[in-house]
Coordinates of C-alpha atoms and ligand atoms in Angstrom, one line a residue:
Chain R
M1 CA -27.7 32.5 -16.6
K2 CA -30.7 32.9 -14.5
K3 CA -30.2 32.4 -10.8
S4 CA -32.6 29.4 -10.6
K5 CA -30.8 27.6 -13.4
L6 CA -27.4 28.1 -11.8
F7 CA -28.8 26.8 -8.6
I8 CA -30.0 23.6 -10.2
L9 CA -26.7 23.1 -11.8
L10 CA -25.0 23.4 -8.5
I11 CA -27.3 20.9 -7.0
L12 CA -26.6 18.6 -9.8
F13 CA -22.9 18.7 -9.4
P14 CA -22.0 20.0 -6.0
F15 CA -18.5 18.6 -5.9
H16 CA -15.6 18.5 -8.2
I17 CA -12.9 17.4 -6.1
F18 CA -10.7 15.2 -8.4
A19 CA -7.9 17.5 -9.6
N20 CA -7.6 18.0 -13.4
D21 CA -4.5 15.9 -13.6
I22 CA -6.4 12.7 -12.6
E23 CA -6.8 10.4 -15.5
I24 CA -10.3 9.0 -15.9
N25 CA -8.8 5.5 -16.1
V26 CA -7.4 5.8 -12.7
I27 CA -10.9 6.4 -11.3
I28 CA -12.5 3.7 -13.4
E29 CA -10.0 1.0 -12.2
N30 CA -11.7 1.4 -8.8
C31 CA -15.2 0.7 -10.3
K32 CA -13.8 -2.7 -11.3
S33 CA -13.4 -3.7 -7.6
C34 CA -17.1 -4.3 -7.4
H35 CA -18.3 -4.5 -11.0
G36 CA -15.5 -6.9 -12.1
Q37 CA -12.3 -6.7 -14.3
N38 CA -14.4 -6.4 -17.4
Y39 CA -17.5 -4.9 -15.8
E40 CA -19.1 -8.3 -16.0
G41 CA -20.7 -8.1 -12.5
N42 CA -21.7 -11.3 -10.7
N43 CA -24.7 -12.8 -8.9
Y44 CA -24.8 -9.9 -6.6
I45 CA -23.6 -6.8 -8.4
K46 CA -24.9 -5.8 -11.8
S47 CA -22.8 -6.0 -14.9
L48 CA -22.3 -2.7 -16.7
K49 CA -22.1 -4.5 -20.0
P50 CA -25.8 -4.6 -21.0
L51 CA -26.2 -0.8 -20.5
E52 CA -26.1 1.5 -23.5
K53 CA -23.7 4.4 -23.1
E54 CA -26.6 6.8 -22.7
E55 CA -28.2 4.7 -20.1
F56 CA -25.0 4.6 -18.2
I57 CA -24.7 8.4 -18.2
S58 CA -28.3 8.9 -17.1
K59 CA -28.0 6.3 -14.3
M60 CA -24.8 7.9 -13.1
I61 CA -26.3 11.3 -13.1
K62 CA -29.2 9.9 -11.1
Y63 CA -26.9 8.5 -8.5
V64 CA -25.0 11.8 -8.2
N65 CA -28.3 13.7 -7.7
S66 CA -30.0 11.2 -5.4
N67 CA -30.0 11.9 -1.7
N68 CA -30.1 8.3 -0.6
D69 CA -27.3 6.4 1.0
H70 CA -27.0 3.7 -1.7
V71 CA -23.3 2.9 -2.1
M72 CA -23.4 4.1 -5.7
S73 CA -24.8 7.4 -4.6
R74 CA -22.0 7.8 -2.1
I75 CA -19.3 6.7 -4.5
S76 CA -20.5 8.9 -7.4
K77 CA -20.8 12.1 -5.3
V78 CA -17.3 13.1 -6.2
L79 CA -17.9 12.9 -10.0
N80 CA -19.0 15.8 -12.2
K81 CA -20.7 15.6 -15.5
K82 CA -17.5 15.8 -17.5
D83 CA -16.1 12.9 -15.5
I84 CA -19.2 10.8 -16.2
L85 CA -19.1 11.5 -19.9
K86 CA -15.4 10.7 -20.1
M87 CA -16.0 7.5 -18.1
A88 CA -18.8 6.5 -20.5
D89 CA -16.5 7.0 -23.5
E90 CA -13.8 5.0 -21.8
I91 CA -15.9 2.1 -20.6
Y92 CA -18.1 1.7 -23.6
E93 CA -15.2 1.9 -26.0
K94 CA -13.2 -0.8 -24.2
I95 CA -15.9 -3.1 -23.0
E96 CA -15.2 -6.6 -24.4
Chain D
M1 CA 24.5 -9.5 -11.5
K2 CA 23.8 -7.0 -14.2
K3 CA 23.6 -3.4 -13.4
L4 CA 20.1 -2.1 -13.8
N5 CA 21.1 0.8 -16.0
N6 CA 22.6 -1.5 -18.6
Y7 CA 19.6 -3.7 -18.2
R8 CA 17.2 -0.9 -18.7
R9 CA 19.0 0.6 -21.7
N10 CA 19.2 -2.7 -23.5
F11 CA 15.7 -3.6 -22.5
L12 CA 14.3 -0.4 -23.9
K13 CA 16.5 -0.4 -27.0
N14 CA 15.5 -4.0 -27.8
S15 CA 11.8 -3.2 -27.4
S16 CA 10.1 -2.7 -30.7
Y17 CA 6.9 -1.5 -29.1
F18 CA 5.4 1.9 -29.4
I19 CA 2.9 3.4 -27.1
S20 CA 2.1 7.0 -26.4
S21 CA 1.3 6.5 -22.8
L22 CA 1.0 3.6 -20.4
L23 CA -2.4 4.2 -18.9
F24 CA -4.4 1.4 -17.2
S25 CA -6.3 0.3 -20.3
S26 CA -3.8 0.9 -23.0
I27 CA -1.2 -0.8 -20.9
F28 CA -2.4 -4.1 -22.2
K29 CA -2.0 -3.4 -25.9
I30 CA 1.7 -3.3 -26.2
N31 CA 3.3 -5.1 -29.0
T32 CA 5.4 -7.7 -27.2
S33 CA 7.6 -8.8 -30.1
Y34 CA 10.7 -7.7 -28.2
S35 CA 10.2 -10.3 -25.6
K36 CA 12.6 -12.5 -27.5
S37 CA 15.2 -10.4 -25.8
K38 CA 16.7 -12.1 -22.8
L39 CA 17.2 -8.8 -21.1
K40 CA 14.1 -8.6 -18.9
P41 CA 13.9 -6.6 -15.7
R42 CA 13.2 -8.9 -12.8
I43 CA 10.4 -8.1 -10.5
I44 CA 10.0 -10.0 -7.2
I45 CA 6.7 -9.9 -5.4
V46 CA 6.7 -11.0 -1.8
G47 CA 3.2 -12.0 -0.5
F48 CA 0.3 -13.3 -2.5
G49 CA -2.3 -11.7 -0.2
I50 CA -4.5 -8.9 -1.3
G51 CA -1.9 -6.3 -2.2
G52 CA 0.6 -8.8 -3.8
A53 CA -2.0 -10.7 -5.8
T54 CA -3.5 -7.4 -7.1
C55 CA 0.0 -6.3 -8.3
I56 CA 0.3 -9.7 -10.1
S57 CA -3.1 -9.4 -11.7
Y58 CA -2.0 -6.2 -13.2
L59 CA 1.5 -7.4 -14.1
L60 CA 0.2 -10.6 -15.6
K61 CA -0.2 -9.0 -19.0
F62 CA 3.5 -8.3 -18.9
S63 CA 4.7 -11.7 -17.8
K64 CA 6.5 -12.1 -21.1
N65 CA 8.1 -8.7 -20.9
F66 CA 9.4 -9.0 -17.3
D67 CA 10.9 -11.8 -15.3
I68 CA 8.3 -12.0 -12.5
I69 CA 8.8 -14.1 -9.4
V70 CA 6.2 -14.4 -6.7
I71 CA 7.2 -15.7 -3.2
E72 CA 4.4 -16.6 -0.7
K73 CA 5.0 -18.5 2.5
N74 CA 1.6 -20.1 2.9
E75 CA 0.4 -23.0 0.8
R76 CA -3.0 -21.4 0.1
I77 CA -4.6 -18.1 0.8
Q78 CA -7.1 -17.7 3.6
T79 CA -8.6 -14.3 3.5
C80 CA -9.4 -12.2 6.5
P81 CA -12.4 -10.5 4.8
M82 CA -15.4 -12.7 5.5
S83 CA -13.6 -14.7 8.2
N84 CA -15.9 -13.4 10.9
L85 CA -18.8 -15.0 9.0
V86 CA -16.9 -18.3 9.0
I87 CA -16.4 -18.0 12.7
A88 CA -20.1 -17.5 13.1
D89 CA -21.0 -20.5 10.9
I90 CA -22.8 -18.2 8.4
I91 CA -20.6 -19.3 5.5
P92 CA -18.3 -22.3 5.1
Y93 CA -14.5 -22.2 5.5
S94 CA -14.1 -23.1 1.8
Y95 CA -15.5 -19.6 0.9
I96 CA -12.4 -17.8 2.2
S97 CA -9.8 -20.4 1.3
H98 CA -8.2 -20.1 -2.1
D99 CA -5.7 -22.4 -4.0
F100 CA -3.0 -21.1 -6.1
D101 CA -4.1 -21.3 -9.7
Y102 CA -0.7 -21.9 -11.3
M103 CA -2.3 -22.1 -14.8
R104 CA -3.3 -18.5 -14.5
L105 CA 0.1 -17.4 -13.5
K106 CA 1.6 -18.5 -16.8
N107 CA 5.2 -17.2 -17.3
I108 CA 5.3 -16.2 -13.6
K109 CA 7.6 -18.2 -11.3
F110 CA 5.9 -19.1 -8.1
L111 CA 7.9 -19.9 -5.0
N112 CA 6.2 -21.4 -1.9
S113 CA 8.7 -20.1 0.6
S114 CA 9.3 -17.4 3.2
V115 CA 11.6 -14.5 2.6
K116 CA 14.0 -14.3 5.5
T117 CA 16.1 -11.3 4.6
I118 CA 16.4 -8.5 2.1
Y119 CA 19.9 -7.3 1.3
T120 CA 19.1 -3.9 -0.1
S121 CA 22.6 -2.8 -1.1
K122 CA 23.1 -6.0 -3.1
K123 CA 19.5 -6.1 -4.3
I124 CA 19.1 -9.7 -3.2
I125 CA 16.5 -11.5 -1.2
E126 CA 17.2 -14.6 0.8
T127 CA 14.5 -17.3 1.5
E128 CA 14.2 -19.6 4.5
D129 CA 16.1 -22.3 2.7
S130 CA 18.9 -19.9 2.1
S131 CA 18.3 -19.5 -1.6
K132 CA 19.4 -16.1 -2.8
I133 CA 17.6 -14.3 -5.7
D134 CA 18.5 -11.0 -7.2
Y135 CA 16.0 -8.4 -8.2
D136 CA 15.7 -5.2 -10.1
Y137 CA 12.4 -4.2 -8.5
L138 CA 11.0 -5.6 -5.3
I139 CA 7.4 -5.4 -4.3
L140 CA 6.5 -6.2 -0.7
S141 CA 2.9 -6.8 0.5
P142 CA 3.5 -8.9 3.5
G143 CA 0.7 -7.6 5.8
I144 CA 1.1 -7.1 9.5
N145 CA 2.8 -8.3 12.6
F146 CA 1.6 -8.1 16.2
K147 CA 2.9 -6.3 19.3
N148 CA 3.2 -7.9 22.7
D149 CA 2.5 -4.8 24.6
I150 CA 0.0 -6.2 27.0
D151 CA 1.6 -7.6 30.2
G152 CA 1.3 -11.4 30.3
Y153 CA 0.2 -11.7 26.7
N154 CA 2.2 -13.2 23.9
H155 CA 0.6 -13.5 20.5
K156 CA 2.7 -16.5 19.7
D157 CA 1.4 -18.5 22.7
R158 CA -0.3 -21.5 21.2
T159 CA -2.3 -22.2 24.3
I160 CA -4.4 -19.1 24.4
I161 CA -7.4 -18.2 22.2
P162 CA -5.9 -17.1 18.9
H163 CA -6.4 -13.5 17.7
C164 CA -7.5 -14.7 14.2
W165 CA -6.3 -11.5 12.6
N166 CA -3.9 -12.9 10.0
G167 CA -5.6 -15.6 7.9
T168 CA -4.3 -18.8 9.5
K169 CA -5.9 -22.1 10.4
D170 CA -6.0 -20.9 14.0
L171 CA -9.5 -20.0 13.0
F172 CA -10.5 -23.6 13.7
K173 CA -9.1 -23.5 17.2
F174 CA -11.0 -20.3 17.8
K175 CA -14.2 -21.9 16.6
K176 CA -13.7 -25.0 18.7
R177 CA -13.1 -22.9 21.9
L178 CA -16.3 -20.9 21.0
N179 CA -18.3 -24.1 20.5
D180 CA -17.1 -25.4 23.8
L181 CA -18.6 -22.5 25.8
E182 CA -21.0 -23.5 28.4
K183 CA -24.7 -22.5 28.4
K184 CA -23.9 -19.2 30.0
S185 CA -20.6 -17.3 29.4
T186 CA -18.8 -14.1 29.4
I187 CA -16.7 -13.1 26.4
I188 CA -14.1 -10.4 26.2
I189 CA -12.9 -8.9 23.0
S190 CA -10.0 -6.5 23.5
A191 CA -10.0 -4.0 20.6
P192 CA -6.6 -2.6 19.5
D193 CA -5.5 1.0 19.2
Y194 CA -5.1 2.6 15.8
P195 CA -3.7 2.0 13.3
Y196 CA -4.7 -1.6 12.8
R197 CA -6.0 -4.0 10.1
C198 CA -9.7 -3.5 9.3
P199 CA -11.0 -0.9 11.8
P200 CA -14.6 -2.2 12.0
A201 CA -13.7 -5.9 12.3
P202 CA -13.5 -6.1 16.1
Y203 CA -17.1 -4.8 16.3
E204 CA -18.2 -7.0 13.4
R205 CA -16.7 -9.9 15.3
A206 CA -18.6 -9.0 18.5
S207 CA -21.9 -8.7 16.5
L208 CA -21.4 -12.1 14.8
L209 CA -20.3 -13.9 18.0
A210 CA -23.5 -12.6 19.6
N211 CA -25.5 -13.7 16.6
F212 CA -23.9 -17.2 16.7
L213 CA -24.4 -17.7 20.4
K214 CA -28.0 -16.6 20.1
R215 CA -28.6 -19.1 17.4
K216 CA -27.0 -21.8 19.6
K217 CA -29.5 -20.7 22.3
K218 CA -26.6 -19.8 24.7
K219 CA -26.7 -17.1 27.3
F220 CA -23.8 -14.7 27.0
K221 CA -22.4 -11.3 27.7
I222 CA -19.8 -9.8 25.4
L223 CA -17.6 -7.0 26.7
I224 CA -15.6 -5.0 24.2
L225 CA -12.7 -3.5 26.0
D226 CA -11.4 -0.8 23.8
S227 CA -8.0 0.9 23.6
K228 CA -9.8 3.8 21.8
D229 CA -12.6 6.2 22.6
S230 CA -14.4 5.8 19.3
F231 CA -14.6 3.5 16.4
T232 CA -15.7 3.5 12.8
K233 CA -19.5 3.1 12.0
K234 CA -20.0 3.4 15.8
E235 CA -23.6 4.7 15.6
I236 CA -24.7 1.9 13.4
F237 CA -23.0 -0.8 15.5
L238 CA -24.4 0.6 18.7
N239 CA -27.9 0.7 17.1
E240 CA -27.6 -2.9 15.9
W241 CA -26.6 -4.0 19.4
R242 CA -29.4 -2.1 21.0
N243 CA -32.0 -3.5 18.6
Y244 CA -30.8 -7.1 18.4
H245 CA -28.7 -7.9 21.5
K246 CA -30.1 -5.5 24.1
E247 CA -27.8 -5.7 27.1
S248 CA -25.6 -8.6 25.9
I249 CA -23.0 -6.5 24.1
E250 CA -21.3 -3.8 26.1
W251 CA -18.6 -1.4 24.8
I252 CA -16.2 0.1 27.3
P253 CA -14.1 2.9 25.8
K254 CA -10.6 3.7 26.9
S255 CA -11.7 6.8 28.8
K256 CA -14.0 4.5 31.0
G257 CA -11.2 2.0 31.6
G258 CA -11.4 -0.1 28.5
K259 CA -7.7 -0.4 27.6
V260 CA -6.4 -3.8 28.5
T261 CA -3.0 -3.7 30.1
Y262 CA -2.7 -7.1 31.7
F263 CA -3.7 -10.6 30.8
N264 CA -3.7 -13.6 33.1
K265 CA -4.2 -16.7 31.0
K266 CA -4.2 -19.1 34.0
E267 CA -7.1 -17.4 35.8
N268 CA -8.7 -16.0 32.7
Y269 CA -8.9 -12.4 33.5
V270 CA -7.6 -9.1 32.2
K271 CA -6.9 -5.8 33.9
T272 CA -7.4 -2.4 32.3
S273 CA -5.6 0.9 32.6
N274 CA -7.8 2.2 35.5
G275 CA -7.1 -1.0 37.5
S276 CA -10.5 -2.7 36.8
K277 CA -10.4 -6.5 36.6
F278 CA -12.6 -8.4 34.2
K279 CA -12.9 -12.2 34.3
A280 CA -14.3 -14.1 31.3
D281 CA -14.7 -17.6 29.9
F282 CA -13.4 -16.6 26.5
I283 CA -10.8 -13.8 26.0
N284 CA -10.0 -12.8 22.5
I285 CA -7.2 -10.3 22.5
I286 CA -6.7 -8.5 19.2
P287 CA -3.2 -7.2 19.7
N288 CA -1.8 -3.8 18.6
Q289 CA -0.1 -4.1 15.3
K290 CA 2.9 -3.1 13.2
A291 CA 4.4 -3.8 9.8
A292 CA 5.2 -7.4 8.9
D293 CA 8.3 -9.1 10.3
I294 CA 10.2 -9.2 7.0
L295 CA 10.1 -5.4 6.9
T296 CA 11.3 -4.8 10.4
R297 CA 13.9 -7.6 10.2
S298 CA 15.4 -6.0 7.0
K299 CA 15.2 -2.5 8.7
L300 CA 13.0 -1.1 5.9
N301 CA 10.6 0.6 8.3
G302 CA 13.1 3.1 9.6
N303 CA 12.3 2.3 13.3
K304 CA 8.7 3.1 12.8
D305 CA 5.7 0.8 13.1
W306 CA 4.7 1.3 9.5
C307 CA 6.7 1.9 6.3
D308 CA 6.9 5.4 4.8
V309 CA 6.3 5.3 1.0
N310 CA 6.0 7.8 -1.8
P311 CA 2.2 7.6 -2.3
M312 CA 2.6 8.2 -6.1
T313 CA 4.6 5.1 -6.6
F314 CA 4.7 3.2 -3.3
E315 CA 8.4 3.2 -3.4
L316 CA 10.0 3.2 0.0
K317 CA 11.2 6.7 0.9
N318 CA 14.8 5.6 1.6
F319 CA 15.2 2.6 -0.6
R320 CA 15.1 2.9 -4.4
N321 CA 13.3 0.2 -6.4
I322 CA 11.7 -1.3 -3.3
F323 CA 7.9 -0.9 -3.2
V324 CA 5.6 -1.6 -0.3
V325 CA 1.8 -1.7 -0.4
G326 CA -1.2 -2.7 1.7
D327 CA -1.4 -3.0 5.5
S328 CA 2.4 -2.6 6.0
I329 CA 2.5 1.1 5.0
D330 CA 1.5 4.3 6.6
A331 CA -1.2 5.2 4.1
G332 CA -2.2 8.5 5.6
D333 CA -6.0 8.7 6.0
M334 CA -6.6 5.3 4.3
P335 CA -7.6 2.5 6.5
K336 CA -5.8 -0.8 6.4
S337 CA -8.3 -2.9 4.4
A338 CA -8.4 -5.3 1.5
F339 CA -10.3 -2.8 -0.6
S340 CA -7.5 -0.2 0.1
A341 CA -4.7 -2.6 -0.5
N342 CA -6.3 -3.6 -3.8
S343 CA -6.8 0.1 -4.8
Q344 CA -3.2 1.0 -3.9
A345 CA -1.7 -2.0 -5.6
K346 CA -3.4 -1.1 -8.9
I347 CA -1.5 2.3 -8.8
L348 CA 1.7 0.7 -7.7
A349 CA 1.8 -1.9 -10.6
T350 CA 0.7 0.6 -13.2
N351 CA 3.2 3.3 -12.2
L352 CA 6.0 0.7 -11.9
V353 CA 5.3 -0.3 -15.5
N354 CA 5.2 3.3 -16.4
R355 CA 8.6 3.8 -14.7
I356 CA 10.2 0.8 -16.4
Y357 CA 9.0 2.1 -19.8
E358 CA 10.0 5.6 -18.9
K359 CA 6.5 6.9 -19.2
D360 CA 4.7 9.5 -17.1
I361 CA 3.7 8.5 -13.6
L362 CA 0.0 8.7 -13.1
S363 CA -1.5 10.8 -10.3
P364 CA -3.4 8.4 -8.1
V365 CA -6.9 8.4 -6.6
F366 CA -7.9 5.5 -4.3
L367 CA -11.2 4.1 -3.1
N368 CA -12.2 2.2 0.0
T369 CA -15.5 0.6 0.8
C370 CA -15.7 -1.6 3.9
Y371 CA -18.7 -3.7 4.5
S372 CA -19.5 -5.1 8.0
F373 CA -22.1 -7.7 8.9
S374 CA -24.1 -7.6 12.1
S375 CA -26.0 -10.8 11.1
S376 CA -26.5 -13.0 8.1
K377 CA -29.2 -10.6 6.9
R378 CA -27.7 -7.2 7.8
A379 CA -24.6 -5.4 6.6
F380 CA -23.6 -1.8 6.3
S381 CA -20.7 0.1 4.8
I382 CA -18.4 3.0 4.9
T383 CA -16.9 4.5 1.7
S384 CA -14.4 7.2 0.9
W385 CA -12.3 8.3 -2.0
Y386 CA -8.7 9.4 -1.4
K387 CA -6.3 11.6 -3.2
L388 CA -2.9 13.1 -2.5
N389 CA -2.3 16.3 -0.7
K390 CA -0.9 19.3 -2.6
K391 CA 2.7 18.3 -2.0
K392 CA 1.9 14.7 -3.1
T393 CA 3.4 13.3 0.0
R394 CA 0.3 12.0 1.9
I395 CA -2.9 10.2 1.1
V396 CA -5.9 12.3 2.3
S397 CA -9.6 11.4 2.5
L398 CA -12.2 13.3 0.5
G399 CA -14.7 12.6 3.3
S400 CA -16.3 9.3 4.2
S401 CA -20.0 8.4 4.2
T402 CA -21.8 5.4 5.6
T403 CA -25.1 3.6 5.4
K404 CA -27.8 5.6 7.3
V405 CA -28.5 4.3 10.8
D406 CA -32.2 4.4 10.0
A407 CA -31.9 2.7 6.6
L408 CA -34.7 0.1 5.9
S409 CA -34.2 -3.6 6.6
H410 CA -34.1 -4.3 2.9
Q411 CA -31.2 -1.9 2.4
Y412 CA -29.3 -3.6 5.2
Y413 CA -30.1 -6.9 3.5
D414 CA -29.0 -5.5 0.1
E415 CA -25.7 -4.5 1.6
T416 CA -25.0 -8.2 2.5
R417 CA -25.4 -9.0 -1.2
Q418 CA -23.1 -6.1 -2.1
A419 CA -20.5 -7.4 0.3
Y420 CA -20.6 -10.9 -1.2
G421 CA -20.5 -9.3 -4.7
W422 CA -17.4 -7.2 -3.9
Y423 CA -15.6 -10.2 -2.3
E424 CA -16.4 -12.6 -5.0
N425 CA -15.2 -10.2 -7.7
L426 CA -12.1 -9.5 -5.7
V427 CA -11.1 -13.2 -5.2
K428 CA -12.1 -14.1 -8.8
T429 CA -9.7 -11.4 -10.1
L430 CA -6.9 -12.3 -7.7
Y431 CA -7.2 -16.1 -7.3
G432 CA -9.3 -17.3 -10.2
Ligands
FAD501 C1 -11.3 -10.2 10.8 C2 -10.9 -9.4 9.6 C3 -11.9 -9.0 8.7 C4 -11.6 -8.2 7.6 N1 -12.6 -7.9 6.7 C5 -12.3 -7.0 5.7 C6 -13.3 -6.6 4.8 O1 -14.5 -7.0 5.0 N2 -13.0 -5.7 3.8 C7 -11.7 -5.3 3.6 O2 -11.5 -4.5 2.7 N3 -10.7 -5.7 4.5 C8 -11.0 -6.6 5.5 N4 -9.9 -7.0 6.3 C9 -8.6 -6.4 6.1 C10 -7.7 -7.2 5.1 O3 -7.6 -8.5 5.4 C11 -6.3 -6.6 5.0 O4 -6.4 -5.2 5.0 C12 -5.6 -7.1 3.7 O5 -5.5 -8.5 3.7 C13 -4.3 -6.4 3.5 O6 -3.6 -7.0 2.4 P1 -2.0 -7.1 2.4 O7 -1.6 -7.5 1.0 O8 -1.4 -5.9 3.0 O9 -1.8 -8.3 3.4 P2 -2.3 -9.8 3.4 O10 -3.5 -10.0 2.6 O11 -2.2 -10.3 4.8 O12 -1.1 -10.6 2.6 C14 0.2 -10.7 3.1 C15 0.8 -12.0 2.5 O13 2.2 -12.0 2.6 C16 2.6 -13.3 3.0 N5 3.9 -13.1 3.6 C17 4.2 -12.3 4.7 N6 5.5 -12.4 5.0 C18 6.1 -13.1 4.1 C19 7.4 -13.5 3.9 N7 8.4 -13.1 4.7 N8 7.7 -14.3 2.8 C20 6.7 -14.8 2.0 N9 5.4 -14.4 2.2 C21 5.1 -13.6 3.2 C22 1.5 -13.8 3.9 O14 1.6 -15.2 4.0 C23 0.3 -13.3 3.2 O15 -0.3 -14.2 2.3 C24 -10.2 -7.8 7.4 C25 -9.2 -8.2 8.3 C26 -9.6 -8.9 9.4 C27 -8.5 -9.3 10.4

């Protein structure tokens, strides 16, 4: 892999700090604190239900890469792409 | 009383369910046909505050499988989160006060009583009316108690300004005393030493008292006398005070003589560790804290201020089948907050079910996000993930991050909406 490509990948996913034995569901339960038990959101925080799985993935990747201090950027910094893909599978399979 | 081992053997034998693993989401898909069996493990949950109610919201799906009893001493829940906004007349009291929705708690027995003693060797709890109930598993989320380590101060004294740190109707007394202040007044907030419930809340309170008095067109000076030399989100708070309250809020750290050591209620003054004397019209002492009364009375805290638990399961280190969660525990790097208690209780409940069904115990991660308001239009937050150390004995932070001090006004405004969003989802899940 060329140096520049490697560099970009590192910027994309600078952290991977959840150990491998962490189930993705354990992480996701913490998303529900703000987005609701069934990701339904409320008047103040968006529902995750209307999103397509692909949209979810691209929004999450954007949050990870963004340099701003939005709470979602701060929360998602610990996630890598594998986590996000697993999350998408999990959330969009189970959503009621 | 049945022995748990028999209980468990029969319970599991009689269960016709099959599940490969009891993860959070699959947990809810068990075939419950075995619930005809009378052999159900009994789980008692003490405290219907944030930690206890979260456990119940997760165990609710199992209410037919387990014999669940909830014991709460108060007749309704008044949350501490958002209470500073009620004090400052930004939101109504009804926003933080929640009835028990018994319909939602179908199959769960609810007892409005105070637990007096826990007899660990007999696995029995005793309530204030001397009823005795046996348990197989006991979950305790009873919150905090207060220390009387300031000379002249007694947190139970009904004649002083209440601390308003434990969700009681004393809040009305606090508001009345605040409303009664003259046109020009001095206010003291004595901030406790770590660890205490909701680290940013004393500073949020100072900000919102200032905001309230300004709206009432009263002149005031707020002195925050601190038992510490720093505090969470300090840069943001100091910036907010500089920008919106100029000289009217002053923070005095411990190293500059901020730690209150003496309180004189008759003459309304306090003395601090370097001998300085501060007189005020309104003195709000937020006392140092320790684990709730029921834990110390039943000697579950091992002579420490906070309970030691196994952070994988929240089981007490020296008492099998007793679990403690929320503000009462030593949670390592995690602050004592509703967000934390909620995050911890999800793990507790899930891993308890996993244990009962003899499934693998999940490795936890936790999240905390604490919002603080400095006015009705400005809020900011600190957030951090937590995991266990290598030995799985302690909860450690993965690094916290906050709103930027120089964030734009609309971001600060947006965070007020996020705070309401978080709170409303929390109480909807817990209290309906
Ligand atoms: C001013 C203030 C503002 C705050 N703001 C926030 C915030 O914005 N965000 C945040 O995340 N956290 C906030 N917190 C912190 C939050 O309130 C606590 O961390 C949270 O309530 C802890 O949950 P818990 O279950 O441990 O205790 P609690 O929620 O206090 O629940 C304990 C329950 O147990 C019951 N109980 C106790 N003893 C017994 C007994 N012997 N028998 C029967 N019942 C019993 C009590 O009545 C109570 O209902 C704030 C706290 C304060 C003081």
